[in-house]
Amino acid sequence: MEQFDGRLVEVALKGLMAGLEKVMKAADCVRLRTLKGVLDVLTPLQCVNFLAATSMLQIQIRQWGKRRDSISRKE
């Protein structure tokens, strides 16, 4: 019975992972389409500025998250 339960869990997780992969791929497509749409209306210089700013924002958010996690661990 224990082995049977393990197999059921394995099958359920496999289905769940496949569904999650589909959702992630769809989300990536939406993000890419959105980015292309934004870049289509900007001038080349505005595109460079926009991409640089979004990159800096991502870096700063990641650094903030790391600092926050570090503080949480110390408490």
XYZ file of N, CA, C and O in Angstrom:
300
model
N 0.821 -1.192 0.000
C 0.000 0.000 0.000
C 0.871 1.265 0.000
O 0.581 2.214 -0.687
N 1.953 1.249 0.766
C 2.830 2.400 0.864
C 3.452 2.729 -0.492
O 3.543 3.888 -0.880
N 3.862 1.699 -1.226
C 4.455 1.899 -2.545
C 3.406 2.454 -3.521
O 3.697 3.294 -4.349
N 2.179 2.005 -3.402
C 1.085 2.476 -4.236
C 0.833 3.961 -3.995
O 0.670 4.744 -4.929
N 0.832 4.368 -2.729
C 0.637 5.781 -2.382
C 1.757 6.641 -2.949
O 1.517 7.735 -3.446
N 2.973 6.134 -2.879
C 4.113 6.865 -3.418
C 3.994 7.066 -4.912
O 4.338 8.113 -5.450
N 3.504 6.057 -5.582
C 3.324 6.143 -7.038
C 2.241 7.173 -7.388
O 2.386 7.930 -8.338
N 1.171 7.196 -6.603
C 0.110 8.183 -6.835
C 0.641 9.606 -6.666
O 0.320 10.500 -7.449
N 1.443 9.801 -5.640
C 2.026 11.118 -5.401
C 2.941 11.501 -6.561
O 2.901 12.636 -7.057
N 3.723 10.547 -7.023
C 4.644 10.796 -8.127
C 3.880 11.192 -9.397
O 4.246 12.153 -10.084
N 2.814 10.475 -9.698
C 2.007 10.773 -10.882
C 1.344 12.143 -10.740
O 1.315 12.940 -11.692
N 0.816 12.438 -9.565
C 0.169 13.727 -9.328
C 1.169 14.872 -9.483
O 0.857 15.900 -10.097
N 2.367 14.696 -8.947
C 3.390 15.740 -9.059
C 3.830 15.939 -10.500
O 4.083 17.071 -10.930
N 3.916 14.849 -11.235
C 4.315 14.947 -12.639
C 3.288 15.773 -13.417
O 3.654 16.642 -14.204
N 2.002 15.520 -13.181
C 0.954 16.301 -13.830
C 0.979 17.751 -13.412
O 0.789 18.664 -14.229
N 1.204 17.983 -12.147
C 1.277 19.339 -11.620
C 2.442 20.102 -12.243
O 2.297 21.264 -12.646
N 3.586 19.446 -12.354
C 4.764 20.087 -12.938
C 4.549 20.410 -14.411
O 4.983 21.457 -14.894
N 3.881 19.521 -15.127
C 3.592 19.775 -16.540
C 2.679 20.990 -16.681
O 2.893 21.844 -17.556
N 1.669 21.078 -15.829
C 0.778 22.229 -15.861
C 1.497 23.520 -15.510
O 1.280 24.560 -16.144
N 2.365 23.456 -14.518
C 3.135 24.631 -14.112
C 4.054 25.085 -15.238
O 4.207 26.288 -15.484
N 4.645 24.132 -15.939
C 5.521 24.470 -17.062
C 4.734 25.205 -18.153
O 5.220 26.193 -18.716
N 3.519 24.764 -18.436
C 2.683 25.437 -19.437
C 2.367 26.862 -19.015
O 2.424 27.791 -19.827
N 2.046 27.048 -17.745
C 1.724 28.383 -17.236
C 2.942 29.292 -17.344
O 2.829 30.454 -17.767
N 4.103 28.778 -16.981
C 5.332 29.586 -17.044
C 5.658 29.976 -18.482
O 6.059 31.112 -18.748
N 5.495 29.054 -19.417
C 5.760 29.357 -20.828
C 4.786 30.408 -21.347
O 5.169 31.316 -22.079
N 3.524 30.292 -20.970
C 2.525 31.275 -21.391
C 2.857 32.653 -20.816
O 2.741 33.670 -21.511
N 3.268 32.689 -19.551
C 3.631 33.961 -18.918
C 4.838 34.581 -19.614
O 4.882 35.806 -19.823
N 5.807 33.760 -19.992
C 6.974 34.263 -20.724
C 6.557 34.871 -22.060
O 7.068 35.921 -22.465
N 5.630 34.230 -22.747
C 5.143 34.746 -24.032
C 4.453 36.096 -23.850
O 4.657 37.018 -24.647
N 3.658 36.215 -22.805
C 2.966 37.482 -22.537
C 3.986 38.579 -22.235
O 3.885 39.695 -22.758
N 4.984 38.262 -21.415
C 6.019 39.258 -21.094
C 6.773 39.689 -22.346
O 7.035 40.882 -22.551
N 7.116 38.738 -23.204
C 7.862 39.061 -24.420
C 7.023 39.913 -25.369
O 7.511 40.900 -25.921
N 5.752 39.556 -25.539
C 4.864 40.345 -26.397
C 4.701 41.770 -25.862
O 4.705 42.741 -26.632
N 4.587 41.879 -24.544
C 4.439 43.199 -23.927
C 5.698 44.034 -24.153
O 5.618 45.215 -24.525
N 6.854 43.424 -23.936
C 8.119 44.137 -24.140
C 8.258 44.585 -25.584
O 8.617 45.736 -25.852
N 7.964 43.708 -26.523
C 8.053 44.075 -27.938
C 7.100 45.211 -28.271
O 7.446 46.121 -29.029
N 5.896 45.174 -27.694
C 4.932 46.246 -27.924
C 5.426 47.584 -27.415
O 5.268 48.612 -28.082
N 6.040 47.570 -26.234
C 6.582 48.822 -25.667
C 7.729 49.326 -26.535
O 7.790 50.515 -26.887
N 8.629 48.441 -26.911
C 9.794 48.858 -27.695
C 9.409 49.342 -29.086
O 10.104 50.180 -29.670
N 8.305 48.842 -29.620
C 7.855 49.273 -30.947
C 7.447 50.746 -30.972
O 7.535 51.381 -32.026
N 6.993 51.288 -29.865
C 6.541 52.684 -29.859
C 7.634 53.655 -29.413
O 7.426 54.869 -29.465
N 8.773 53.133 -29.004
C 9.863 54.003 -28.545
C 10.899 54.214 -29.647
O 11.052 53.386 -30.540
N 11.627 55.305 -29.532
C 12.759 55.532 -30.427
C 13.913 54.630 -29.972
O 13.900 54.123 -28.839
N 14.907 54.434 -30.824
C 16.041 53.585 -30.409
C 16.703 54.048 -29.106
O 17.023 53.232 -28.246
N 16.879 55.353 -28.950
C 17.490 55.860 -27.720
C 16.581 55.618 -26.516
O 17.042 55.232 -25.438
N 15.287 55.797 -26.701
C 14.344 55.529 -25.618
C 14.352 54.039 -25.254
O 14.214 53.692 -24.082
N 14.517 53.180 -26.254
C 14.598 51.731 -26.000
C 15.791 51.419 -25.102
O 15.672 50.649 -24.146
N 16.932 52.010 -25.430
C 18.140 51.774 -24.635
C 17.916 52.258 -23.205
O 18.228 51.550 -22.243
N 17.364 53.451 -23.057
C 17.111 53.998 -21.726
C 16.112 53.142 -20.954
O 16.283 52.888 -19.762
N 15.066 52.697 -21.629
C 14.048 51.868 -20.986
C 14.644 50.544 -20.516
O 14.430 50.118 -19.377
N 15.392 49.877 -21.381
C 15.989 48.587 -21.016
C 17.012 48.740 -19.893
O 17.078 47.904 -18.989
N 17.783 49.821 -19.937
C 18.754 50.069 -18.865
C 18.031 50.321 -17.542
O 18.430 49.786 -16.499
N 16.976 51.108 -17.587
C 16.237 51.424 -16.359
C 15.568 50.179 -15.781
O 15.589 49.971 -14.562
N 14.979 49.344 -16.638
C 14.323 48.141 -16.123
C 15.349 47.167 -15.558
O 15.082 46.503 -14.554
N 16.519 47.110 -16.176
C 17.581 46.250 -15.645
C 18.037 46.731 -14.275
O 18.221 45.931 -13.353
N 18.223 48.029 -14.143
C 18.634 48.591 -12.855
C 17.551 48.353 -11.792
O 17.866 48.032 -10.651
N 16.302 48.491 -12.174
C 15.218 48.250 -11.236
C 15.240 46.800 -10.746
O 15.115 46.538 -9.545
N 15.427 45.864 -11.658
C 15.486 44.449 -11.272
C 16.648 44.181 -10.326
O 16.505 43.461 -9.335
N 17.798 44.775 -10.616
C 18.970 44.594 -9.755
C 18.705 45.163 -8.368
O 19.008 44.529 -7.348
N 18.119 46.350 -8.313
C 17.855 46.992 -7.024
C 16.813 46.220 -6.213
O 16.943 46.079 -4.992
N 15.790 45.709 -6.876
C 14.780 44.912 -6.169
C 15.409 43.642 -5.616
O 15.131 43.241 -4.481
N 16.279 43.014 -6.387
C 16.955 41.798 -5.905
C 17.840 42.110 -4.698
O 17.849 41.374 -3.714
N 18.580 43.205 -4.774
C 19.436 43.590 -3.644
C 18.598 43.893 -2.408
O 18.964 43.516 -1.299
N 17.479 44.575 -2.583
C 16.578 44.865 -1.470
C 16.062 43.573 -0.845
O 16.026 43.443 0.377
N 15.681 42.619 -1.690
C 15.198 41.336 -1.188
C 16.261 40.590 -0.399
O 15.984 39.990 0.640
N 17.497 40.625 -0.897
C 18.594 39.954 -0.187
C 18.834 40.612 1.175
O 19.056 39.920 2.167
N 18.805 41.946 1.213
C 18.993 42.654 2.495
C 17.863 42.305 3.451
O 18.087 42.062 4.633
N 16.666 42.278 2.948
C 15.495 41.958 3.770
C 15.591 40.541 4.321
O 15.314 40.303 5.502
N 15.989 39.589 3.480
C 16.166 38.207 3.936
C 17.251 38.114 4.995
O 17.120 37.383 5.983
N 18.329 38.845 4.787
C 19.442 38.827 5.744
C 18.985 39.348 7.101
O 19.328 38.787 8.144
N 18.211 40.419 7.100
C 17.701 40.984 8.352
C 16.745 40.018 9.030
O 16.782 39.823 10.236
N 15.887 39.372 8.244
C 14.922 38.413 8.790
C 15.618 37.233 9.449
O 15.173 36.725 10.480
N 16.704 36.786 8.884
C 17.439 35.642 9.446
C 18.109 35.989 10.776
O 18.275 35.147 11.627
N 18.507 37.253 10.908
C 19.181 37.678 12.138
C 18.215 37.807 13.310
O 18.613 37.722 14.447
N 16.939 38.015 12.997
C 15.949 38.217 14.069
C 15.555 36.947 14.722
O 15.619 35.903 14.631
